CSV table of N, CA and C in Angstrom, one decimal:
chain,number,residue,atom,x,y,z
I,1,UNK,N,0.8,-1.2,0.0
I,1,UNK,CA,0.0,0.0,0.0
I,1,UNK,C,0.9,1.3,0.0
I,2,UNK,N,2.0,1.2,-0.7
I,2,UNK,CA,2.8,2.4,-0.9
I,2,UNK,C,2.1,3.5,-1.5
I,3,UNK,N,1.1,3.2,-2.4
I,3,UNK,CA,0.3,4.3,-3.0
I,3,UNK,C,-0.4,5.1,-1.9
I,4,UNK,N,-1.0,4.5,-1.0
I,4,UNK,CA,-1.8,5.2,0.1
I,4,UNK,C,-0.8,6.0,1.0
I,5,UNK,N,0.3,5.4,1.3
I,5,UNK,CA,1.3,6.2,2.1
I,5,UNK,C,1.8,7.4,1.4
I,6,UNK,N,2.1,7.3,0.2
I,6,UNK,CA,2.5,8.4,-0.6
I,6,UNK,C,1.4,9.4,-0.8
I,7,UNK,N,0.2,8.9,-1.0
I,7,UNK,CA,-0.9,9.8,-1.2
I,7,UNK,C,-1.2,10.6,0.0
I,8,UNK,N,-1.1,9.9,1.2
I,8,UNK,CA,-1.4,10.6,2.5
I,8,UNK,C,-0.3,11.6,2.8
I,9,UNK,N,0.9,11.3,2.3
I,9,UNK,CA,2.0,12.2,2.6
I,9,UNK,C,1.8,13.5,1.8
I,10,UNK,N,1.3,13.4,0.6
I,10,UNK,CA,1.0,14.6,-0.3
I,10,UNK,C,-0.2,15.3,0.2
I,11,UNK,N,-1.3,14.6,0.4
I,11,UNK,CA,-2.6,15.3,0.6
I,11,UNK,C,-3.0,15.4,2.1
I,12,UNK,N,-2.4,14.6,2.9
I,12,UNK,CA,-2.9,14.5,4.3
I,12,UNK,C,-2.2,15.4,5.3
I,13,UNK,N,-2.8,15.5,6.5
I,13,UNK,CA,-2.3,16.2,7.6
I,13,UNK,C,-2.2,15.3,8.8
I,14,UNK,N,-1.2,15.5,9.6
I,14,UNK,CA,-1.2,14.6,10.8
I,14,UNK,C,-2.4,14.9,11.7
I,15,UNK,N,-2.8,14.0,12.5
I,15,UNK,CA,-3.9,14.2,13.4
I,15,UNK,C,-3.6,15.3,14.4
I,16,UNK,N,-4.6,16.2,14.5
I,16,UNK,CA,-4.4,17.3,15.4
I,16,UNK,C,-4.4,17.0,16.9
I,17,UNK,N,-4.9,15.8,17.2
I,17,UNK,CA,-5.0,15.4,18.6
I,17,UNK,C,-4.8,13.9,18.7
I,18,UNK,N,-4.9,13.4,19.9
I,18,UNK,CA,-4.6,12.0,20.2
I,18,UNK,C,-5.9,11.2,20.0
I,19,UNK,N,-5.9,10.1,19.4
I,19,UNK,CA,-7.0,9.3,19.2
I,19,UNK,C,-7.0,8.2,20.4
I,20,UNK,N,-8.0,8.2,21.2
I,20,UNK,CA,-8.0,7.3,22.3
I,20,UNK,C,-7.8,5.8,21.9
I,21,UNK,N,-8.3,5.4,20.8
I,21,UNK,CA,-8.2,4.0,20.4
I,21,UNK,C,-6.8,3.7,19.9
I,22,UNK,N,-6.0,4.7,19.5
I,22,UNK,CA,-4.7,4.5,18.9
I,22,UNK,C,-3.6,5.2,19.8
I,23,UNK,N,-3.3,4.7,20.9
I,23,UNK,CA,-2.4,5.4,21.8
I,23,UNK,C,-1.0,5.5,21.3
I,24,UNK,N,-0.5,4.4,20.7
I,24,UNK,CA,0.9,4.3,20.3
I,24,UNK,C,1.1,4.8,18.9
I,25,UNK,N,0.1,4.8,18.0
I,25,UNK,CA,0.3,5.2,16.6
I,25,UNK,C,-0.4,6.4,16.2
I,26,UNK,N,0.3,7.4,15.7
I,26,UNK,CA,-0.4,8.6,15.2
I,26,UNK,C,-1.0,8.2,13.8
I,27,UNK,N,-1.9,9.0,13.4
I,27,UNK,CA,-2.5,8.8,12.1
I,27,UNK,C,-2.6,10.0,11.3
I,28,UNK,N,-2.8,9.8,10.0
I,28,UNK,CA,-2.9,10.9,9.0
I,28,UNK,C,-4.3,11.0,8.5
I,29,UNK,N,-4.7,12.3,8.4
I,29,UNK,CA,-6.1,12.5,7.9
I,29,UNK,C,-6.1,13.2,6.5
I,30,UNK,N,-6.8,12.5,5.6
I,30,UNK,CA,-7.0,13.1,4.3
I,30,UNK,C,-8.2,14.1,4.4
I,31,UNK,N,-8.2,15.1,3.6
I,31,UNK,CA,-9.3,16.1,3.6
I,31,UNK,C,-10.6,15.5,3.4
I,32,UNK,N,-11.6,16.2,4.0
I,32,UNK,CA,-13.0,15.6,4.0
I,32,UNK,C,-13.6,15.7,2.5
I,33,UNK,N,-13.1,16.5,1.7
I,33,UNK,CA,-13.6,16.5,0.3
I,33,UNK,C,-13.2,15.3,-0.5
I,34,UNK,N,-12.3,14.5,0.0
I,34,UNK,CA,-11.9,13.2,-0.6
I,34,UNK,C,-12.8,12.1,-0.1
I,35,UNK,N,-12.9,11.0,-0.8
I,35,UNK,CA,-13.7,9.9,-0.4
I,35,UNK,C,-12.8,8.6,-0.8
I,36,UNK,N,-13.3,7.5,-0.2
I,36,UNK,CA,-12.6,6.2,-0.6
I,36,UNK,C,-12.6,6.0,-2.1
I,37,UNK,N,-13.8,6.3,-2.6
I,37,UNK,CA,-14.0,6.1,-4.1
I,37,UNK,C,-13.0,7.0,-4.9
I,38,UNK,N,-12.9,8.3,-4.5
I,38,UNK,CA,-12.0,9.2,-5.3
I,38,UNK,C,-10.5,8.8,-5.1
I,39,UNK,N,-10.1,8.3,-4.0
I,39,UNK,CA,-8.8,7.8,-3.8
I,39,UNK,C,-8.6,6.6,-4.6
I,40,UNK,N,-9.6,5.7,-4.6
I,40,UNK,CA,-9.5,4.5,-5.5
I,40,UNK,C,-9.3,4.8,-6.9
I,41,UNK,N,-10.1,5.8,-7.4
I,41,UNK,CA,-10.0,6.2,-8.8
I,41,UNK,C,-8.6,6.8,-9.1
I,42,UNK,N,-8.1,7.6,-8.2
I,42,UNK,CA,-6.7,8.1,-8.3
I,42,UNK,C,-5.7,7.0,-8.4
I,43,UNK,N,-5.9,5.9,-7.6
I,43,UNK,CA,-5.0,4.8,-7.6
I,43,UNK,C,-5.1,4.1,-8.9
I,44,UNK,N,-6.3,3.8,-9.4
I,44,UNK,CA,-6.4,3.1,-10.7
I,44,UNK,C,-5.8,4.0,-11.8
I,45,UNK,N,-6.0,5.3,-11.8
I,45,UNK,CA,-5.5,6.2,-12.8
I,45,UNK,C,-3.9,6.2,-12.8
I,46,UNK,N,-3.4,6.0,-11.6
I,46,UNK,CA,-1.9,6.1,-11.5
I,46,UNK,C,-1.2,4.8,-12.0
I,47,UNK,N,-1.9,3.7,-12.2
I,47,UNK,CA,-1.3,2.5,-12.7
I,47,UNK,C,-1.1,2.5,-14.2
I,48,UNK,N,-0.1,1.7,-14.5
I,48,UNK,CA,0.2,1.6,-15.9
I,48,UNK,C,-0.9,0.8,-16.6
I,49,UNK,N,-1.0,0.9,-17.9
I,49,UNK,CA,-2.0,0.3,-18.7
I,49,UNK,C,-2.1,-1.2,-18.5
I,50,UNK,N,-0.9,-1.8,-18.5
I,50,UNK,CA,-0.9,-3.3,-18.5
I,50,UNK,C,-0.8,-3.9,-17.0
I,51,UNK,N,-0.9,-3.1,-16.0
I,51,UNK,CA,-0.8,-3.5,-14.6
I,51,UNK,C,-2.0,-4.4,-14.3
I,52,UNK,N,-1.7,-5.6,-13.6
I,52,UNK,CA,-2.7,-6.5,-13.2
I,52,UNK,C,-3.5,-5.9,-12.0
I,53,UNK,N,-3.0,-4.8,-11.3
I,53,UNK,CA,-3.7,-4.2,-10.2
I,53,UNK,C,-4.9,-3.4,-10.7
I,54,UNK,N,-5.0,-3.1,-12.0
I,54,UNK,CA,-6.1,-2.4,-12.5
I,54,UNK,C,-7.4,-3.3,-12.4
I,55,UNK,N,-7.2,-4.6,-12.1
I,55,UNK,CA,-8.3,-5.5,-11.9
I,55,UNK,C,-8.9,-5.5,-10.5
I,56,UNK,N,-8.1,-4.8,-9.6
I,56,UNK,CA,-8.5,-4.7,-8.2
I,56,UNK,C,-9.9,-3.9,-8.1
I,57,UNK,N,-10.8,-4.6,-7.5
I,57,UNK,CA,-12.2,-4.0,-7.3
I,57,UNK,C,-12.1,-3.0,-6.2
I,58,UNK,N,-13.1,-2.1,-6.2
I,58,UNK,CA,-13.2,-1.0,-5.2
I,58,UNK,C,-13.3,-1.6,-3.8
I,59,UNK,N,-14.2,-2.6,-3.6
I,59,UNK,CA,-14.4,-3.2,-2.3
I,59,UNK,C,-13.1,-3.8,-1.7
I,60,UNK,N,-12.3,-4.5,-2.6
I,60,UNK,CA,-11.1,-5.1,-2.2
I,60,UNK,C,-10.1,-4.0,-1.8
I,61,UNK,N,-10.0,-2.9,-2.6
I,61,UNK,CA,-9.1,-1.8,-2.3
I,61,UNK,C,-9.4,-1.2,-0.9
I,62,UNK,N,-10.7,-1.0,-0.7
I,62,UNK,CA,-11.1,-0.4,0.6
I,62,UNK,C,-10.8,-1.4,1.8
I,63,UNK,N,-11.0,-2.7,1.6
I,63,UNK,CA,-10.7,-3.7,2.6
I,63,UNK,C,-9.2,-3.7,2.9
I,64,UNK,N,-8.4,-3.7,1.9
I,64,UNK,CA,-6.9,-3.7,2.0
I,64,UNK,C,-6.5,-2.4,2.7
I,65,UNK,N,-7.1,-1.3,2.4
I,65,UNK,CA,-6.8,0.0,3.0
I,65,UNK,C,-7.0,-0.1,4.5
I,66,UNK,N,-8.1,-0.6,5.0
I,66,UNK,CA,-8.4,-0.7,6.4
I,66,UNK,C,-7.5,-1.7,7.1
I,67,UNK,N,-7.1,-2.8,6.4
I,67,UNK,CA,-6.3,-3.8,7.0
I,67,UNK,C,-4.8,-3.4,7.1
I,68,UNK,N,-4.3,-2.8,6.0
I,68,UNK,CA,-2.9,-2.5,6.0
I,68,UNK,C,-2.5,-1.1,6.4
I,69,UNK,N,-3.4,-0.1,6.2
I,69,UNK,CA,-3.0,1.3,6.5
I,69,UNK,C,-4.2,1.9,7.2
I,70,UNK,N,-4.6,1.3,8.3
I,70,UNK,CA,-5.7,1.9,9.1
I,70,UNK,C,-5.4,3.2,9.7
I,71,UNK,N,-4.1,3.6,9.7
I,71,UNK,CA,-3.7,4.9,10.3
I,71,UNK,C,-4.0,6.0,9.3
I,72,UNK,N,-4.4,5.7,8.1
I,72,UNK,CA,-4.7,6.8,7.1
I,72,UNK,C,-6.2,6.8,7.0
I,73,UNK,N,-6.8,8.0,7.4
I,73,UNK,CA,-8.2,8.1,7.5
I,73,UNK,C,-8.7,9.3,6.7
I,74,UNK,N,-9.9,9.4,6.4
I,74,UNK,CA,-10.5,10.5,5.8
I,74,UNK,C,-11.3,11.3,6.9
I,75,UNK,N,-11.1,12.6,6.9
I,75,UNK,CA,-11.8,13.4,7.9
I,75,UNK,C,-13.3,13.3,7.7
I,76,UNK,N,-14.0,13.4,8.8
I,76,UNK,CA,-15.4,13.5,8.7
I,76,UNK,C,-15.7,14.9,8.4
I,77,UNK,N,-16.8,15.2,7.6
I,77,UNK,CA,-17.1,16.6,7.2
I,77,UNK,C,-17.0,17.7,8.2
I,78,UNK,N,-17.1,18.1,9.0
I,78,UNK,CA,-17.0,19.1,10.0
I,78,UNK,C,-15.7,19.0,10.8
I,79,UNK,N,-14.9,18.0,10.7
I,79,UNK,CA,-13.7,17.8,11.5
I,79,UNK,C,-12.6,18.8,11.0
I,80,UNK,N,-12.6,19.1,9.7
I,80,UNK,CA,-11.5,19.9,9.2
I,80,UNK,C,-11.9,21.3,8.8
I,81,UNK,N,-13.1,21.8,9.2
I,81,UNK,CA,-13.6,23.0,8.8
I,81,UNK,C,-13.0,24.2,9.5
I,82,UNK,N,-12.4,25.1,8.8
I,82,UNK,CA,-12.0,26.4,9.4
I,82,UNK,C,-13.3,27.3,9.5
I,83,UNK,N,-13.1,28.4,10.1
I,83,UNK,CA,-14.3,29.3,10.1
I,83,UNK,C,-14.8,29.7,8.8
I,84,UNK,N,-13.9,29.9,7.8
I,84,UNK,CA,-14.4,30.3,6.5
I,84,UNK,C,-15.1,29.2,5.8
I,85,UNK,N,-14.5,28.0,5.9
I,85,UNK,CA,-15.2,26.8,5.3
I,85,UNK,C,-16.6,26.6,5.9
I,86,UNK,N,-16.7,26.8,7.2
I,86,UNK,CA,-18.0,26.6,7.8
I,86,UNK,C,-19.0,27.7,7.3
I,87,UNK,N,-18.5,28.9,7.2
I,87,UNK,CA,-19.3,30.1,6.7
I,87,UNK,C,-19.8,29.7,5.2
I,88,UNK,N,-18.9,29.3,4.4
I,88,UNK,CA,-19.2,29.0,3.0
I,88,UNK,C,-20.3,27.8,2.9
I,89,UNK,N,-20.0,26.8,3.7
I,89,UNK,CA,-20.9,25.6,3.7
I,89,UNK,C,-22.3,26.0,4.2
I,90,UNK,N,-22.4,26.8,5.2
I,90,UNK,CA,-23.7,27.2,5.7
I,90,UNK,C,-24.4,28.1,4.7
I,91,UNK,N,-23.6,29.0,4.1
I,91,UNK,CA,-24.2,29.9,3.1
I,91,UNK,C,-24.7,29.1,1.9
I,92,UNK,N,-24.0,28.1,1.5
I,92,UNK,CA,-24.4,27.3,0.3
I,92,UNK,C,-25.6,26.4,0.7
I,93,UNK,N,-25.7,26.0,1.9
I,93,UNK,CA,-26.8,25.1,2.3
I,93,UNK,C,-28.1,25.8,2.5
I,94,UNK,N,-28.0,27.0,3.0
I,94,UNK,CA,-29.2,27.7,3.4
I,94,UNK,C,-29.6,28.9,2.5
I,95,UNK,N,-28.9,29.0,1.4
I,95,UNK,CA,-29.2,30.2,0.5
I,95,UNK,C,-30.0,29.7,-0.7
I,96,UNK,N,-31.0,30.4,-1.0
I,96,UNK,CA,-31.9,29.9,-2.1
I,96,UNK,C,-31.6,30.7,-3.4
I,97,UNK,N,-31.0,31.9,-3.3
I,97,UNK,CA,-30.8,32.7,-4.5
I,97,UNK,C,-29.6,32.1,-5.3
I,98,UNK,N,-29.8,31.8,-6.6
I,98,UNK,CA,-28.8,31.2,-7.5
I,98,UNK,C,-27.6,32.1,-7.6
I,99,UNK,N,-27.8,33.4,-7.8
I,99,UNK,CA,-26.6,34.2,-8.0
I,99,UNK,C,-25.7,34.2,-6.8
I,100,UNK,N,-26.3,34.3,-5.6
I,100,UNK,CA,-25.5,34.3,-4.4
I,100,UNK,C,-24.8,33.0,-4.2
I,101,UNK,N,-25.5,31.9,-4.5
I,101,UNK,CA,-24.9,30.5,-4.4
I,101,UNK,C,-23.7,30.4,-5.3
I,102,UNK,N,-23.9,30.9,-6.5
I,102,UNK,CA,-22.8,30.8,-7.5
I,102,UNK,C,-21.5,31.6,-7.0
I,103,UNK,N,-21.8,32.8,-6.5
I,103,UNK,CA,-20.7,33.6,-6.0
I,103,UNK,C,-20.0,32.9,-4.8
I,104,UNK,N,-20.9,32.4,-3.9
I,104,UNK,CA,-20.3,31.7,-2.7
I,104,UNK,C,-19.5,30.5,-3.1
I,105,UNK,N,-20.0,29.7,-4.1
I,105,UNK,CA,-19.3,28.5,-4.5
I,105,UNK,C,-17.9,28.9,-5.1
I,106,UNK,N,-17.9,30.0,-5.9
I,106,UNK,CA,-16.6,30.4,-6.5
I,106,UNK,C,-15.6,30.8,-5.4
I,107,UNK,N,-16.1,31.6,-4.4
I,107,UNK,CA,-15.2,32.0,-3.3
I,107,UNK,C,-14.8,30.8,-2.5
I,108,UNK,N,-15.7,29.9,-2.3
I,108,UNK,CA,-15.3,28.6,-1.5
I,108,UNK,C,-14.3,27.8,-2.2
I,109,UNK,N,-14.4,27.7,-3.5
I,109,UNK,CA,-13.3,27.0,-4.3
I,109,UNK,C,-12.0,27.7,-4.2
I,110,UNK,N,-12.0,29.0,-4.3
I,110,UNK,CA,-10.8,29.8,-4.2
I,110,UNK,C,-10.2,29.6,-2.8
I,111,UNK,N,-11.0,29.5,-1.8
I,111,UNK,CA,-10.5,29.3,-0.5
I,111,UNK,C,-9.9,27.9,-0.3
I,112,UNK,N,-10.5,26.9,-0.9
I,112,UNK,CA,-10.0,25.6,-0.9
I,112,UNK,C,-8.6,25.5,-1.6
I,113,UNK,N,-8.4,26.2,-2.6
I,113,UNK,CA,-7.1,26.2,-3.3
I,113,UNK,C,-6.1,26.8,-2.4
I,114,UNK,N,-6.4,27.9,-1.7
I,114,UNK,CA,-5.5,28.5,-0.8
I,114,UNK,C,-5.2,27.6,0.4
I,115,UNK,N,-6.2,26.9,0.9
I,115,UNK,CA,-6.0,25.9,2.0
I,115,UNK,C,-5.1,24.8,1.5
I,116,UNK,N,-5.2,24.4,0.3
I,116,UNK,CA,-4.3,23.3,-0.2
I,116,UNK,C,-2.9,23.8,-0.3
I,117,UNK,N,-2.7,25.0,-0.7
I,117,UNK,CA,-1.4,25.6,-0.7
I,117,UNK,C,-0.8,25.7,0.7
I,118,UNK,N,-1.6,26.1,1.6
I,118,UNK,CA,-1.1,26.1,3.0
I,118,UNK,C,-0.8,24.7,3.5
I,119,UNK,N,-1.6,23.7,3.2
I,119,UNK,CA,-1.3,22.3,3.6
I,119,UNK,C,0.0,21.9,3.0
I,120,UNK,N,0.3,22.2,1.7
I,120,UNK,CA,1.5,21.8,1.1
I,120,UNK,C,2.7,22.5,1.8
I,121,UNK,N,2.5,23.8,2.1
I,121,UNK,CA,3.6,24.5,2.8
I,121,UNK,C,3.9,23.9,4.2
I,122,UNK,N,2.8,23.6,4.9
I,122,UNK,CA,2.9,22.9,6.2
I,122,UNK,C,3.7,21.6,6.1
I,123,UNK,N,3.3,20.8,5.1
I,123,UNK,CA,3.9,19.5,5.0
I,123,UNK,C,5.4,19.6,4.6
I,124,UNK,N,5.7,20.6,3.7
I,124,UNK,CA,7.1,20.8,3.3
I,124,UNK,C,7.9,21.2,4.5
I,125,UNK,N,7.4,22.1,5.3
I,125,UNK,CA,8.2,22.6,6.4
I,125,UNK,C,8.3,21.6,7.5
I,126,UNK,N,7.3,20.7,7.6
I,126,UNK,CA,7.4,19.6,8.6
I,126,UNK,C,8.5,18.7,8.2
I,127,UNK,N,8.6,18.3,6.9
I,127,UNK,CA,9.7,17.5,6.5
I,127,UNK,C,11.0,18.1,6.7
I,128,UNK,N,11.1,19.4,6.4
I,128,UNK,CA,12.3,20.2,6.6
I,128,UNK,C,12.8,20.2,8.0
I,129,UNK,N,11.8,20.4,8.9
I,129,UNK,CA,12.1,20.3,10.4
I,129,UNK,C,12.6,19.0,10.8
I,130,UNK,N,12.0,17.9,10.3
I,130,UNK,CA,12.4,16.6,10.6
I,130,UNK,C,13.9,16.3,10.1
I,131,UNK,N,14.2,16.8,8.9
I,131,UNK,CA,15.5,16.6,8.4
I,131,UNK,C,16.5,17.4,9.2
I,132,UNK,N,16.2,18.6,9.6
I,132,UNK,CA,17.1,19.4,10.4
I,132,UNK,C,17.3,18.8,11.8
I,133,UNK,N,16.2,18.2,12.3
I,133,UNK,CA,16.4,17.6,13.6
I,133,UNK,C,17.3,16.4,13.6
I,134,UNK,N,17.3,15.7,12.5
I,134,UNK,CA,18.2,14.5,12.3
I,134,UNK,C,19.6,15.0,12.2
I,135,UNK,N,19.8,16.2,11.5
I,135,UNK,CA,21.2,16.7,11.4
I,135,UNK,C,21.7,17.2,12.8
I,136,UNK,N,20.8,17.8,13.6
I,136,UNK,CA,21.2,18.2,14.9
I,136,UNK,C,21.6,16.9,15.8
I,137,UNK,N,20.8,15.9,15.7
I,137,UNK,CA,21.1,14.7,16.4
I,137,UNK,C,22.4,14.1,16.0
I,138,UNK,N,22.6,14.1,14.7
I,138,UNK,CA,23.9,13.5,14.1
I,138,UNK,C,25.1,14.3,14.5
I,139,UNK,N,25.0,15.6,14.5
I,139,UNK,CA,26.1,16.5,14.8
I,139,UNK,C,26.4,16.7,16.3
I,140,UNK,N,25.5,16.4,17.1
I,140,UNK,CA,25.7,16.6,18.6
I,140,UNK,C,25.9,15.3,19.3
I,141,UNK,N,26.1,14.2,18.6
I,141,UNK,CA,26.4,13.0,19.3
I,141,UNK,C,27.8,13.0,19.8
I,142,UNK,N,27.9,12.5,21.0
I,142,UNK,CA,29.2,12.4,21.7
I,142,UNK,C,29.4,11.0,22.1
I,143,UNK,N,30.6,10.5,22.4
I,143,UNK,CA,30.8,9.1,22.7
I,143,UNK,C,30.1,8.7,23.9
I,144,UNK,N,29.9,9.5,24.9
I,144,UNK,CA,29.2,9.2,26.1
I,144,UNK,C,27.7,9.4,26.1
I,145,UNK,N,27.2,9.9,25.0
I,145,UNK,CA,25.8,10.2,24.9
I,145,UNK,C,25.6,11.5,24.2
I,146,UNK,N,24.5,12.2,24.4
I,146,UNK,CA,24.2,13.4,23.7
I,146,UNK,C,24.6,14.6,24.7
I,147,UNK,N,25.0,15.7,24.0
I,147,UNK,CA,25.2,16.9,24.8
I,147,UNK,C,23.9,17.6,24.9
I,148,UNK,N,23.8,18.6,25.9
I,148,UNK,CA,22.6,19.4,25.9
I,148,UNK,C,22.6,20.3,24.7
I,149,UNK,N,21.4,20.5,24.2
I,149,UNK,CA,21.2,21.4,23.0
I,149,UNK,C,21.6,22.8,23.4
I,150,UNK,N,21.3,23.3,24.5
I,150,UNK,CA,21.7,24.6,24.9
I,150,UNK,C,22.8,24.5,25.9
I,151,UNK,N,24.0,24.4,25.4
I,151,UNK,CA,25.2,24.1,26.2
I,151,UNK,C,26.0,25.3,26.5
I,152,UNK,N,25.4,26.5,26.4
I,152,UNK,CA,26.1,27.7,26.7
I,152,UNK,C,25.8,28.1,28.1
I,153,UNK,N,26.9,28.4,28.9
I,153,UNK,CA,26.7,28.7,30.3
I,153,UNK,C,26.4,30.2,30.3
I,154,UNK,N,25.1,30.6,30.5
I,154,UNK,CA,24.7,32.0,30.5
I,154,UNK,C,23.5,32.2,31.4
I,155,UNK,N,23.2,33.4,31.7
I,155,UNK,CA,22.1,33.8,32.5
I,155,UNK,C,21.3,34.8,31.7
I,156,UNK,N,20.0,34.7,31.8
I,156,UNK,CA,19.1,35.6,31.1
I,156,UNK,C,18.1,36.2,32.1
I,157,UNK,N,17.8,37.4,32.0
I,157,UNK,CA,16.8,38.1,32.9
I,157,UNK,C,15.7,38.6,32.0
I,158,UNK,N,14.5,38.4,32.5
I,158,UNK,CA,13.3,38.8,31.8
I,158,UNK,C,12.6,40.0,32.6
I,159,UNK,N,12.2,41.0,31.9
I,159,UNK,CA,11.5,42.1,32.5
I,159,UNK,C,10.1,42.2,31.9
I,160,UNK,N,9.1,42.3,32.7
I,160,UNK,CA,7.7,42.4,32.2
I,160,UNK,C,7.2,43.9,32.5
I,161,UNK,N,7.6,44.8,31.7
I,161,UNK,CA,7.3,46.2,31.9
I,161,UNK,C,6.1,46.6,31.0
């Protein structure tokens, strides 16, 4: 299920909180606008023409997903809504005027594009931070263990004026 892990790495976000049922393993959340079916369709589209995996049925794909990569989940619809998303969804749901709905939908789609850019920025910087942390760990190793990260003997005073 390398496809799902790569897919989650590109499109997903780490869980914002701890899941009581999964104490030891963190999980990745795919955006609520995705579905198992849309991920399956992306999977099939990513395969080469002559791949035998193209014969994999949707139900089997979903069953394998749950068995092998249960830590990759799709957010439930209100789980990932920022204030703007909530505003747009409420406006679309309760507005009867076509022109207003069309305008709201356009703004909502623009907002989703910006949110995706922010998600990509977040994921990129998270990876960068992980790489830099590895470098710190590698460069501060000493034969007897690790040194303190703040190994400067100094005193600091804070003033709250």
